[in-house]
mmCIF file of C-alpha atoms in Angstrom:
data_model
loop_
_atom_site.group_PDB
_atom_site.id
_atom_site.type_symbol
_atom_site.label_atom_id
_atom_site.label_comp_id
_atom_site.label_asym_id
_atom_site.label_seq_id
_atom_site.Cartn_x
_atom_site.Cartn_y
_atom_site.Cartn_z
ATOM 1 C CA UNK A 765 -3.674 44.231 -15.876
ATOM 2 C CA UNK A 766 -6.694 43.577 -13.670
ATOM 3 C CA UNK A 767 -7.169 40.172 -15.297
ATOM 4 C CA UNK A 768 -3.621 38.976 -14.681
ATOM 5 C CA UNK A 769 -4.160 37.662 -11.114
ATOM 6 C CA UNK A 770 -7.198 35.687 -12.239
ATOM 7 C CA UNK A 771 -5.268 34.234 -15.174
ATOM 8 C CA UNK A 772 -2.398 33.325 -12.897
ATOM 9 C CA UNK A 773 -4.814 31.694 -10.434
ATOM 10 C CA UNK A 774 -6.458 29.700 -13.209
ATOM 11 C CA UNK A 775 -3.056 28.562 -14.425
ATOM 12 C CA UNK A 776 -2.105 27.432 -10.935
ATOM 13 C CA UNK A 777 -5.434 25.673 -10.492
ATOM 14 C CA UNK A 778 -5.027 23.937 -13.819
ATOM 15 C CA UNK A 779 -1.545 22.819 -12.883
ATOM 16 C CA UNK A 780 -2.813 21.546 -9.537
ATOM 17 C CA UNK A 781 -5.584 19.567 -11.213
ATOM 18 C CA UNK A 782 -3.103 18.062 -13.655
ATOM 19 C CA UNK A 783 -0.765 17.175 -10.787
ATOM 20 C CA UNK A 784 -3.562 15.528 -8.775
ATOM 21 C CA UNK A 785 -4.801 13.632 -11.817
ATOM 22 C CA UNK A 786 -1.283 12.493 -12.608
ATOM 23 C CA UNK A 787 -0.633 11.478 -8.996
ATOM 24 C CA UNK A 788 -3.968 9.679 -8.712
ATOM 25 C CA UNK A 789 -3.383 7.815 -11.963
ATOM 26 C CA UNK A 790 0.124 6.859 -10.918
ATOM 27 C CA UNK A 791 -1.122 5.669 -7.512
ATOM 28 C CA UNK A 792 -3.818 3.552 -9.142
ATOM 29 C CA UNK A 793 -1.289 1.851 -11.421
ATOM 30 C CA UNK A 794 1.288 1.388 -8.650
ATOM 31 C CA UNK A 795 -1.026 -0.042 -6.000
ATOM 32 C CA UNK A 796 1.118 -1.710 -3.366
ATOM 33 C CA UNK A 797 0.545 -3.362 -0.006
ATOM 34 C CA UNK A 798 3.261 -2.118 2.386
ATOM 35 C CA UNK A 799 4.289 -5.377 4.013
ATOM 36 C CA UNK A 800 6.055 -4.093 7.133
ATOM 37 C CA UNK A 801 3.168 -1.794 8.060
ATOM 38 C CA UNK A 802 0.617 -4.584 7.806
ATOM 39 C CA UNK A 803 2.407 -7.247 9.819
ATOM 40 C CA UNK A 804 1.481 -6.442 13.451
ATOM 41 C CA UNK A 805 3.511 -8.564 15.876
ATOM 42 C CA UNK A 806 2.449 -12.059 16.897
ATOM 43 C CA UNK A 807 2.114 -12.006 20.700
ATOM 44 C CA UNK A 808 0.119 -15.140 21.583
ATOM 45 C CA UNK A 809 1.116 -18.786 21.302
ATOM 46 C CA UNK A 810 -2.173 -20.461 22.231
ATOM 47 C CA UNK A 811 -5.677 -19.826 20.889
ATOM 48 C CA UNK A 812 -8.591 -19.180 23.254
ATOM 49 C CA UNK A 813 -11.173 -21.884 23.926
ATOM 50 C CA UNK A 814 -13.906 -19.295 23.387
ATOM 51 C CA UNK A 815 -14.259 -15.839 21.891
ATOM 52 C CA UNK A 816 -17.054 -13.337 22.568
ATOM 53 C CA UNK A 817 -18.696 -16.153 24.536
ATOM 54 C CA UNK A 818 -18.686 -18.523 21.550
ATOM 55 C CA UNK A 819 -17.268 -21.934 22.362
ATOM 56 C CA UNK A 820 -14.976 -23.028 19.540
ATOM 57 C CA UNK A 821 -13.840 -26.485 20.604
ATOM 58 C CA UNK A 822 -17.180 -28.287 20.895
ATOM 59 C CA UNK A 823 -18.600 -27.500 17.427
ATOM 60 C CA UNK A 824 -15.249 -28.254 15.782
ATOM 61 C CA UNK A 825 -14.922 -31.646 17.454
ATOM 62 C CA UNK A 826 -18.592 -32.532 16.945
ATOM 63 C CA UNK A 827 -18.309 -31.870 13.212
ATOM 64 C CA UNK A 828 -15.013 -33.594 12.517
ATOM 65 C CA UNK A 829 -12.837 -30.475 12.277
ATOM 66 C CA UNK A 830 -9.500 -30.069 14.031
ATOM 67 C CA UNK A 831 -8.940 -27.599 16.845
ATOM 68 C CA UNK A 832 -7.156 -24.302 16.327
ATOM 69 C CA UNK A 833 -3.401 -24.325 16.811
ATOM 70 C CA UNK A 834 -0.429 -22.093 15.996
ATOM 71 C CA UNK A 835 0.467 -23.726 12.683
ATOM 72 C CA UNK A 836 0.543 -21.134 9.864
ATOM 73 C CA UNK A 837 3.810 -19.178 9.477
ATOM 74 C CA UNK A 838 2.939 -15.489 9.106
ATOM 75 C CA UNK A 839 3.710 -13.733 5.839
ATOM 76 C CA UNK A 840 6.923 -12.217 7.195
ATOM 77 C CA UNK A 841 7.907 -15.407 9.035
ATOM 78 C CA UNK A 842 7.935 -13.699 12.438
ATOM 79 C CA UNK A 843 5.432 -15.887 14.227
ATOM 80 C CA UNK A 844 2.599 -18.338 13.729
ATOM 81 C CA UNK A 845 -1.028 -17.600 12.940
ATOM 82 C CA UNK A 846 -3.756 -19.820 14.394
ATOM 83 C CA UNK A 847 -5.877 -22.013 12.181
ATOM 84 C CA UNK A 848 -8.083 -25.071 12.214
ATOM 85 C CA UNK A 849 -6.619 -27.269 9.470
ATOM 86 C CA UNK A 850 -8.500 -30.417 8.520
ATOM 87 C CA UNK A 851 -6.987 -32.331 5.624
ATOM 88 C CA UNK A 852 -8.540 -35.151 3.610
ATOM 89 C CA UNK A 853 -5.981 -37.765 4.632
ATOM 90 C CA UNK A 854 -4.369 -39.439 1.649
ATOM 91 C CA UNK A 855 -6.322 -37.190 -0.755
ATOM 92 C CA UNK A 856 -5.046 -33.697 0.024
ATOM 93 C CA UNK A 857 -3.819 -32.968 -3.516
ATOM 94 C CA UNK A 858 -6.809 -34.679 -5.103
ATOM 95 C CA UNK A 859 -9.498 -32.698 -3.275
ATOM 96 C CA UNK A 860 -10.231 -28.929 -3.273
ATOM 97 C CA UNK A 861 -8.859 -26.855 -0.414
ATOM 98 C CA UNK A 862 -11.099 -24.166 1.075
ATOM 99 C CA UNK A 863 -9.608 -21.356 3.169
ATOM 100 C CA UNK A 864 -12.200 -19.531 5.296
ATOM 101 C CA UNK A 865 -11.450 -15.976 6.475
ATOM 102 C CA UNK A 866 -13.549 -14.308 9.164
ATOM 103 C CA UNK A 867 -15.140 -10.891 9.599
ATOM 104 C CA UNK A 868 -14.577 -8.084 12.087
ATOM 105 C CA UNK A 869 -15.887 -10.144 15.028
ATOM 106 C CA UNK A 870 -13.072 -12.657 14.539
ATOM 107 C CA UNK A 871 -13.753 -16.347 14.067
ATOM 108 C CA UNK A 872 -17.479 -16.865 14.642
ATOM 109 C CA UNK A 873 -19.995 -19.729 14.506
ATOM 110 C CA UNK A 874 -20.857 -18.752 10.932
ATOM 111 C CA UNK A 875 -17.288 -19.465 9.831
ATOM 112 C CA UNK A 876 -17.395 -22.884 11.467
ATOM 113 C CA UNK A 877 -20.742 -23.582 9.809
ATOM 114 C CA UNK A 878 -19.347 -22.643 6.389
ATOM 115 C CA UNK A 879 -16.440 -25.003 7.057
ATOM 116 C CA UNK A 880 -18.771 -27.877 7.939
ATOM 117 C CA UNK A 881 -20.851 -27.242 4.823
ATOM 118 C CA UNK A 882 -17.769 -27.154 2.574
ATOM 119 C CA UNK A 883 -16.367 -30.344 4.088
ATOM 120 C CA UNK A 884 -19.659 -32.178 3.606
ATOM 121 C CA UNK A 885 -20.584 -30.876 0.171
ATOM 122 C CA UNK A 886 -17.227 -30.336 -1.522
ATOM 123 C CA UNK A 887 -15.333 -33.153 0.225
ATOM 124 C CA UNK A 888 -12.664 -30.503 0.711
ATOM 125 C CA UNK A 889 -9.608 -29.878 2.820
ATOM 126 C CA UNK A 890 -10.607 -27.077 5.211
ATOM 127 C CA UNK A 891 -8.546 -24.317 6.788
ATOM 128 C CA UNK A 892 -10.296 -21.778 9.038
ATOM 129 C CA UNK A 893 -7.848 -18.908 9.469
ATOM 130 C CA UNK A 894 -7.661 -16.558 12.451
ATOM 131 C CA UNK A 895 -6.041 -13.135 12.108
ATOM 132 C CA UNK A 896 -6.713 -11.584 15.540
ATOM 133 C CA UNK A 897 -6.080 -13.984 18.424
ATOM 134 C CA UNK A 898 -2.393 -14.387 17.665
ATOM 135 C CA UNK A 899 -2.062 -10.603 17.812
ATOM 136 C CA UNK A 900 -3.783 -10.269 21.181
ATOM 137 C CA UNK A 901 -7.095 -9.037 19.745
ATOM 138 C CA UNK A 902 -10.615 -10.395 19.489
ATOM 139 C CA UNK A 903 -12.139 -7.936 17.019
ATOM 140 C CA UNK A 904 -11.627 -5.120 14.522
ATOM 141 C CA UNK A 905 -15.004 -3.437 14.743
ATOM 142 C CA UNK A 906 -13.712 -0.103 13.450
ATOM 143 C CA UNK A 907 -12.762 -1.905 10.211
ATOM 144 C CA UNK A 908 -10.606 0.741 8.532
ATOM 145 C CA UNK A 909 -7.456 0.157 10.584
ATOM 146 C CA UNK A 910 -4.062 -1.520 10.404
ATOM 147 C CA UNK A 911 -5.930 -4.793 11.020
ATOM 148 C CA UNK A 912 -8.085 -4.381 7.910
ATOM 149 C CA UNK A 913 -7.916 -5.649 4.339
ATOM 150 C CA UNK A 914 -4.215 -5.242 3.598
ATOM 151 C CA UNK A 915 -3.132 -7.127 6.716
ATOM 152 C CA UNK A 916 -5.717 -9.792 6.030
ATOM 153 C CA UNK A 917 -4.438 -10.283 2.463
ATOM 154 C CA UNK A 918 -0.955 -11.015 3.805
ATOM 155 C CA UNK A 919 -2.486 -13.517 6.241
ATOM 156 C CA UNK A 920 -4.442 -15.141 3.406
ATOM 157 C CA UNK A 921 -1.294 -15.539 1.334
ATOM 158 C CA UNK A 922 0.400 -17.083 4.375
ATOM 159 C CA UNK A 923 -2.488 -19.550 4.730
ATOM 160 C CA UNK A 924 -2.380 -20.437 1.034
ATOM 161 C CA UNK A 925 1.369 -21.054 1.285
ATOM 162 C CA UNK A 926 0.690 -23.326 4.250
ATOM 163 C CA UNK A 927 -1.966 -25.483 2.584
ATOM 164 C CA UNK A 928 0.307 -25.837 -0.441
ATOM 165 C CA UNK A 929 3.112 -27.004 1.856
ATOM 166 C CA UNK A 930 0.641 -29.543 3.275
ATOM 167 C CA UNK A 931 0.089 -30.995 -0.186
ATOM 168 C CA UNK A 932 -2.906 -29.021 -1.472
ATOM 169 C CA UNK A 933 -3.043 -28.127 -5.160
ATOM 170 C CA UNK A 934 -3.084 -24.307 -5.653
ATOM 171 C CA UNK A 935 -5.220 -24.836 -8.764
ATOM 172 C CA UNK A 936 -7.869 -26.336 -6.479
ATOM 173 C CA UNK A 937 -7.490 -23.868 -3.594
ATOM 174 C CA UNK A 938 -10.256 -21.321 -2.993
ATOM 175 C CA UNK A 939 -11.062 -18.741 -0.324
ATOM 176 C CA UNK A 940 -14.447 -17.894 1.199
ATOM 177 C CA UNK A 941 -14.655 -14.698 3.251
ATOM 178 C CA UNK A 942 -17.532 -12.922 4.982
ATOM 179 C CA UNK A 943 -17.830 -9.235 5.934
ATOM 180 C CA UNK A 944 -14.246 -8.034 6.505
ATOM 181 C CA UNK A 945 -13.257 -11.471 5.227
ATOM 182 C CA UNK A 946 -15.250 -10.738 2.081
ATOM 183 C CA UNK A 947 -13.389 -7.429 1.855
ATOM 184 C CA UNK A 948 -10.167 -9.444 2.150
ATOM 185 C CA UNK A 949 -11.190 -11.602 -0.816
ATOM 186 C CA UNK A 950 -11.919 -8.565 -3.001
ATOM 187 C CA UNK A 951 -8.652 -6.910 -2.005
ATOM 188 C CA UNK A 952 -6.602 -10.091 -2.475
ATOM 189 C CA UNK A 953 -7.723 -10.556 -6.075
ATOM 190 C CA UNK A 954 -7.469 -6.856 -6.984
ATOM 191 C CA UNK A 955 -4.431 -5.891 -9.025
ATOM 192 C CA UNK A 956 -1.528 -4.890 -6.747
ATOM 193 C CA UNK A 957 2.115 -5.686 -6.087
ATOM 194 C CA UNK A 958 1.343 -9.152 -4.674
ATOM 195 C CA UNK A 959 -1.096 -10.238 -7.406
ATOM 196 C CA UNK A 960 1.387 -12.676 -8.885
ATOM 197 C CA UNK A 961 1.704 -14.611 -5.647
ATOM 198 C CA UNK A 962 -2.052 -14.552 -5.065
ATOM 199 C CA UNK A 963 -2.686 -16.005 -8.537
ATOM 200 C CA UNK A 964 -0.032 -18.677 -8.017
ATOM 201 C CA UNK A 965 -1.645 -19.880 -4.774
ATOM 202 C CA UNK A 966 -5.406 -19.416 -5.211
ATOM 203 C CA UNK A 967 -7.811 -20.427 -7.978
ATOM 204 C CA UNK A 968 -10.629 -18.058 -6.988
ATOM 205 C CA UNK A 969 -12.594 -16.423 -4.216
ATOM 206 C CA UNK A 970 -16.054 -15.969 -2.737
ATOM 207 C CA UNK A 971 -16.936 -12.644 -1.106
ATOM 208 C CA UNK A 972 -19.951 -12.603 1.238
ATOM 209 C CA UNK A 973 -21.513 -9.266 2.282
ATOM 210 C CA UNK A 974 -18.125 -7.535 2.143
ATOM 211 C CA UNK A 975 -16.882 -4.258 3.498
ATOM 212 C CA UNK A 976 -16.185 -2.031 0.550
ATOM 213 C CA UNK A 977 -13.895 0.858 -0.193
ATOM 214 C CA UNK A 978 -15.809 4.120 -0.193
ATOM 215 C CA UNK A 979 -16.384 5.712 -3.606
ATOM 216 C CA UNK A 980 -12.920 6.613 -4.849
ATOM 217 C CA UNK A 981 -11.579 10.094 -4.313
ATOM 218 C CA UNK A 982 -8.099 11.537 -4.473
ATOM 219 C CA UNK A 983 -8.041 11.530 -0.671
ATOM 220 C CA UNK A 984 -8.990 7.868 -0.212
ATOM 221 C CA UNK A 985 -11.339 8.734 2.639
ATOM 222 C CA UNK A 986 -12.788 5.730 4.471
ATOM 223 C CA UNK A 987 -16.278 5.629 6.037
ATOM 224 C CA UNK A 988 -14.655 6.098 9.456
ATOM 225 C CA UNK A 989 -13.214 9.416 8.296
ATOM 226 C CA UNK A 990 -9.681 8.065 7.944
ATOM 227 C CA UNK A 991 -7.743 9.546 5.068
ATOM 228 C CA UNK A 992 -5.149 6.767 5.070
ATOM 229 C CA UNK A 993 -5.627 5.266 1.632
ATOM 230 C CA UNK A 994 -3.774 2.122 2.649
ATOM 231 C CA UNK A 995 -6.355 1.374 5.374
ATOM 232 C CA UNK A 996 -9.108 1.748 2.771
ATOM 233 C CA UNK A 997 -7.350 0.314 -0.283
ATOM 234 C CA UNK A 998 -8.858 0.307 -3.774
ATOM 235 C CA UNK A 999 -10.733 -2.729 -5.038
ATOM 236 C CA UNK A 1000 -11.290 -4.043 -8.520
ATOM 237 C CA UNK A 1001 -9.503 -5.104 -11.697
ATOM 238 C CA UNK A 1002 -9.562 -8.687 -10.457
ATOM 239 C CA UNK A 1003 -6.796 -11.053 -11.502
ATOM 240 C CA UNK A 1004 -8.691 -14.315 -10.876
ATOM 241 C CA UNK A 1005 -12.339 -15.439 -10.709
ATOM 242 C CA UNK A 1006 -14.425 -13.942 -7.888
ATOM 243 C CA UNK A 1007 -18.120 -14.149 -7.048
ATOM 244 C CA UNK A 1008 -19.828 -11.785 -4.613
ATOM 245 C CA UNK A 1009 -23.052 -11.736 -2.599
ATOM 246 C CA UNK A 1010 -24.663 -8.664 -0.998
ATOM 247 C CA UNK A 1011 -28.005 -7.673 0.545
ATOM 248 C CA UNK A 1012 -30.150 -4.601 0.020
ATOM 249 C CA UNK A 1013 -31.016 -4.359 3.751
ATOM 250 C CA UNK A 1014 -27.415 -4.690 4.955
ATOM 251 C CA UNK A 1015 -26.600 -1.731 7.227
ATOM 252 C CA UNK A 1016 -23.193 -3.108 8.248
ATOM 253 C CA UNK A 1017 -21.615 -3.043 4.792
ATOM 254 C CA UNK A 1018 -24.057 -1.012 2.673
ATOM 255 C CA UNK A 1019 -23.561 -0.678 -1.056
ATOM 256 C CA UNK A 1020 -23.744 3.103 -0.636
ATOM 257 C CA UNK A 1021 -20.123 2.959 0.554
ATOM 258 C CA UNK A 1022 -18.957 1.278 -2.637
ATOM 259 C CA UNK A 1023 -17.995 2.139 -6.144
ATOM 260 C CA UNK A 1024 -20.411 -0.520 -7.355
ATOM 261 C CA UNK A 1025 -19.388 -0.348 -11.012
ATOM 262 C CA UNK A 1026 -15.742 -1.056 -10.231
ATOM 263 C CA UNK A 1027 -16.093 -3.372 -7.251
ATOM 264 C CA UNK A 1028 -19.012 -5.618 -8.155
ATOM 265 C CA UNK A 1029 -19.602 -5.369 -11.885
ATOM 266 C CA UNK A 1030 -16.096 -6.675 -12.489
ATOM 267 C CA UNK A 1031 -16.626 -9.997 -10.701
ATOM 268 C CA UNK A 1032 -17.658 -13.203 -12.431
ATOM 269 C CA UNK A 1033 -21.073 -13.130 -10.771
ATOM 270 C CA UNK A 1034 -22.666 -10.674 -8.347
ATOM 271 C CA UNK A 1035 -25.886 -11.540 -6.496
ATOM 272 C CA UNK A 1036 -27.644 -8.769 -4.553
ATOM 273 C CA UNK A 1037 -30.442 -10.303 -2.473
ATOM 274 C CA UNK A 1038 -33.502 -8.097 -2.065
ATOM 275 C CA UNK A 1039 -34.226 -7.616 1.630
ATOM 276 C CA UNK A 1040 -31.185 -9.505 2.920
ATOM 277 C CA UNK A 1041 -29.377 -8.180 5.992
ATOM 278 C CA UNK A 1042 -25.773 -8.824 6.904
ATOM 279 C CA UNK A 1043 -24.889 -12.465 7.669
ATOM 280 C CA UNK A 1044 -28.104 -14.064 6.382
ATOM 281 C CA UNK A 1045 -26.335 -17.458 6.646
ATOM 282 C CA UNK A 1046 -26.029 -17.357 10.465
ATOM 283 C CA UNK A 1047 -26.443 -20.835 12.047
ATOM 284 C CA UNK A 1048 -29.267 -20.001 14.436
ATOM 285 C CA UNK A 1049 -29.703 -23.631 15.538
ATOM 286 C CA UNK A 1050 -25.997 -24.309 15.964
ATOM 287 C CA UNK A 1051 -23.035 -25.161 13.769
ATOM 288 C CA UNK A 1052 -23.711 -27.891 11.230
ATOM 289 C CA UNK A 1053 -27.505 -27.721 11.559
ATOM 290 C CA UNK A 1054 -30.026 -26.079 9.269
ATOM 291 C CA UNK A 1055 -30.833 -22.652 10.670
ATOM 292 C CA UNK A 1056 -34.143 -21.550 12.096
ATOM 293 C CA UNK A 1057 -35.458 -19.252 9.395
ATOM 294 C CA UNK A 1058 -36.103 -15.514 9.797
ATOM 295 C CA UNK A 1059 -34.507 -15.184 13.232
ATOM 296 C CA UNK A 1060 -33.203 -11.666 13.861
ATOM 297 C CA UNK A 1061 -30.504 -10.620 16.335
ATOM 298 C CA UNK A 1062 -28.057 -7.727 16.707
ATOM 299 C CA UNK A 1063 -24.320 -7.727 16.076
ATOM 300 C CA UNK A 1064 -21.910 -7.403 18.990
ATOM 301 C CA UNK A 1065 -20.229 -4.409 17.341
ATOM 302 C CA UNK A 1066 -20.601 -1.559 19.864
ATOM 303 C CA UNK A 1067 -20.074 1.038 17.141
ATOM 304 C CA UNK A 1068 -22.809 -0.390 14.944
ATOM 305 C CA UNK A 1069 -25.074 -3.099 16.432
ATOM 306 C CA UNK A 1070 -26.521 -3.831 13.006
ATOM 307 C CA UNK A 1071 -29.368 -6.328 12.489
ATOM 308 C CA UNK A 1072 -28.665 -9.906 11.424
ATOM 309 C CA UNK A 1073 -31.606 -11.927 10.106
ATOM 310 C CA UNK A 1074 -31.238 -15.530 8.984
ATOM 311 C CA UNK A 1075 -32.620 -16.628 5.629
ATOM 312 C CA UNK A 1076 -32.569 -20.241 4.527
ATOM 313 C CA UNK A 1077 -33.603 -19.207 1.027
ATOM 314 C CA UNK A 1078 -30.665 -16.846 0.565
ATOM 315 C CA UNK A 1079 -28.288 -19.282 2.263
ATOM 316 C CA UNK A 1080 -29.335 -22.134 -0.044
ATOM 317 C CA UNK A 1081 -28.825 -19.970 -3.147
ATOM 318 C CA UNK A 1082 -25.477 -18.704 -1.877
ATOM 319 C CA UNK A 1083 -24.120 -22.161 -1.145
ATOM 320 C CA UNK A 1084 -25.442 -23.663 -4.361
ATOM 321 C CA UNK A 1085 -23.672 -20.906 -6.290
ATOM 322 C CA UNK A 1086 -20.455 -21.401 -4.290
ATOM 323 C CA UNK A 1087 -20.472 -25.129 -5.051
ATOM 324 C CA UNK A 1088 -21.062 -24.460 -8.753
ATOM 325 C CA UNK A 1089 -18.284 -21.837 -8.750
ATOM 326 C CA UNK A 1090 -15.733 -24.207 -7.207
ATOM 327 C CA UNK A 1091 -16.668 -27.072 -9.484
ATOM 328 C CA UNK A 1092 -16.570 -24.793 -12.538
ATOM 329 C CA UNK A 1093 -13.029 -23.672 -11.786
ATOM 330 C CA UNK A 1094 -11.484 -26.975 -10.789
ATOM 331 C CA UNK A 1095 -8.970 -28.273 -13.350
ATOM 332 C CA UNK A 1096 -10.577 -30.445 -15.992
ATOM 333 C CA UNK A 1097 -9.736 -34.122 -15.865
ATOM 334 C CA UNK A 1098 -7.558 -35.218 -18.814
#
């Protein structure tokens, strides 16, 4: 009789474990982005001329890119997102289209520099997408919030719909994202309820020093301590080609937060640069100019002013691999 309580407890524990395992398995197979939750209202009609002290207009104009305007219908159709859309006039369908999605600082000089590089080297249509200004924000430094990866995926789909409506070929449309934008790329191409639309609009993605879902647990706990699994959604089981780049000295988005086997070993190519910090491709001499090498600054993020050190070596490798990736996945000429 004395053993009965222990047996009963073990039976209950076993049942609980089976329930959790069943629930976790079911959740993994039924991964869904809740659309209403991740469509914060559009509250602004005009983009700012500068953000965090960065002038946006001058480097765009000087490098042949169009200014930001409210031109991309949001995923739910309840407002317009801001973007800088520069099409290859008369050759929109012929040329690749590159959508650039920013990190937690919002649109930054690095995004403009990537756009200039892609326009020059890929002769591409370029869309630089903003996800914050239209919603009355300038940053998402806490990362694991309503303004994180799931919202950004919906914005990316909206941008891909837009470039298609402008004449771009979805089979030639790619996305490049850095930091939280890189997280967006990984989340977009993971298997979920919107994977079909993602695959129909985008040929592949490039993820630069991305945020990463913390090692999976049944609680879905994010690095910030949030237990909202939807704010820290699972990554992996990619439905289209993805390449990823990380750095061993990155303290903003460290690999220690990731399930590396699932997140990075499932991509087409993963490059982990030894000694690279976050944002090694920062344009330290200005947008459209080769950076001054090995210049170190600190991020604006008040919660984590992580180091950023430029590296021309790592930038050259990254961009060479991006160009090869795009060219490899463009449709073959008949």
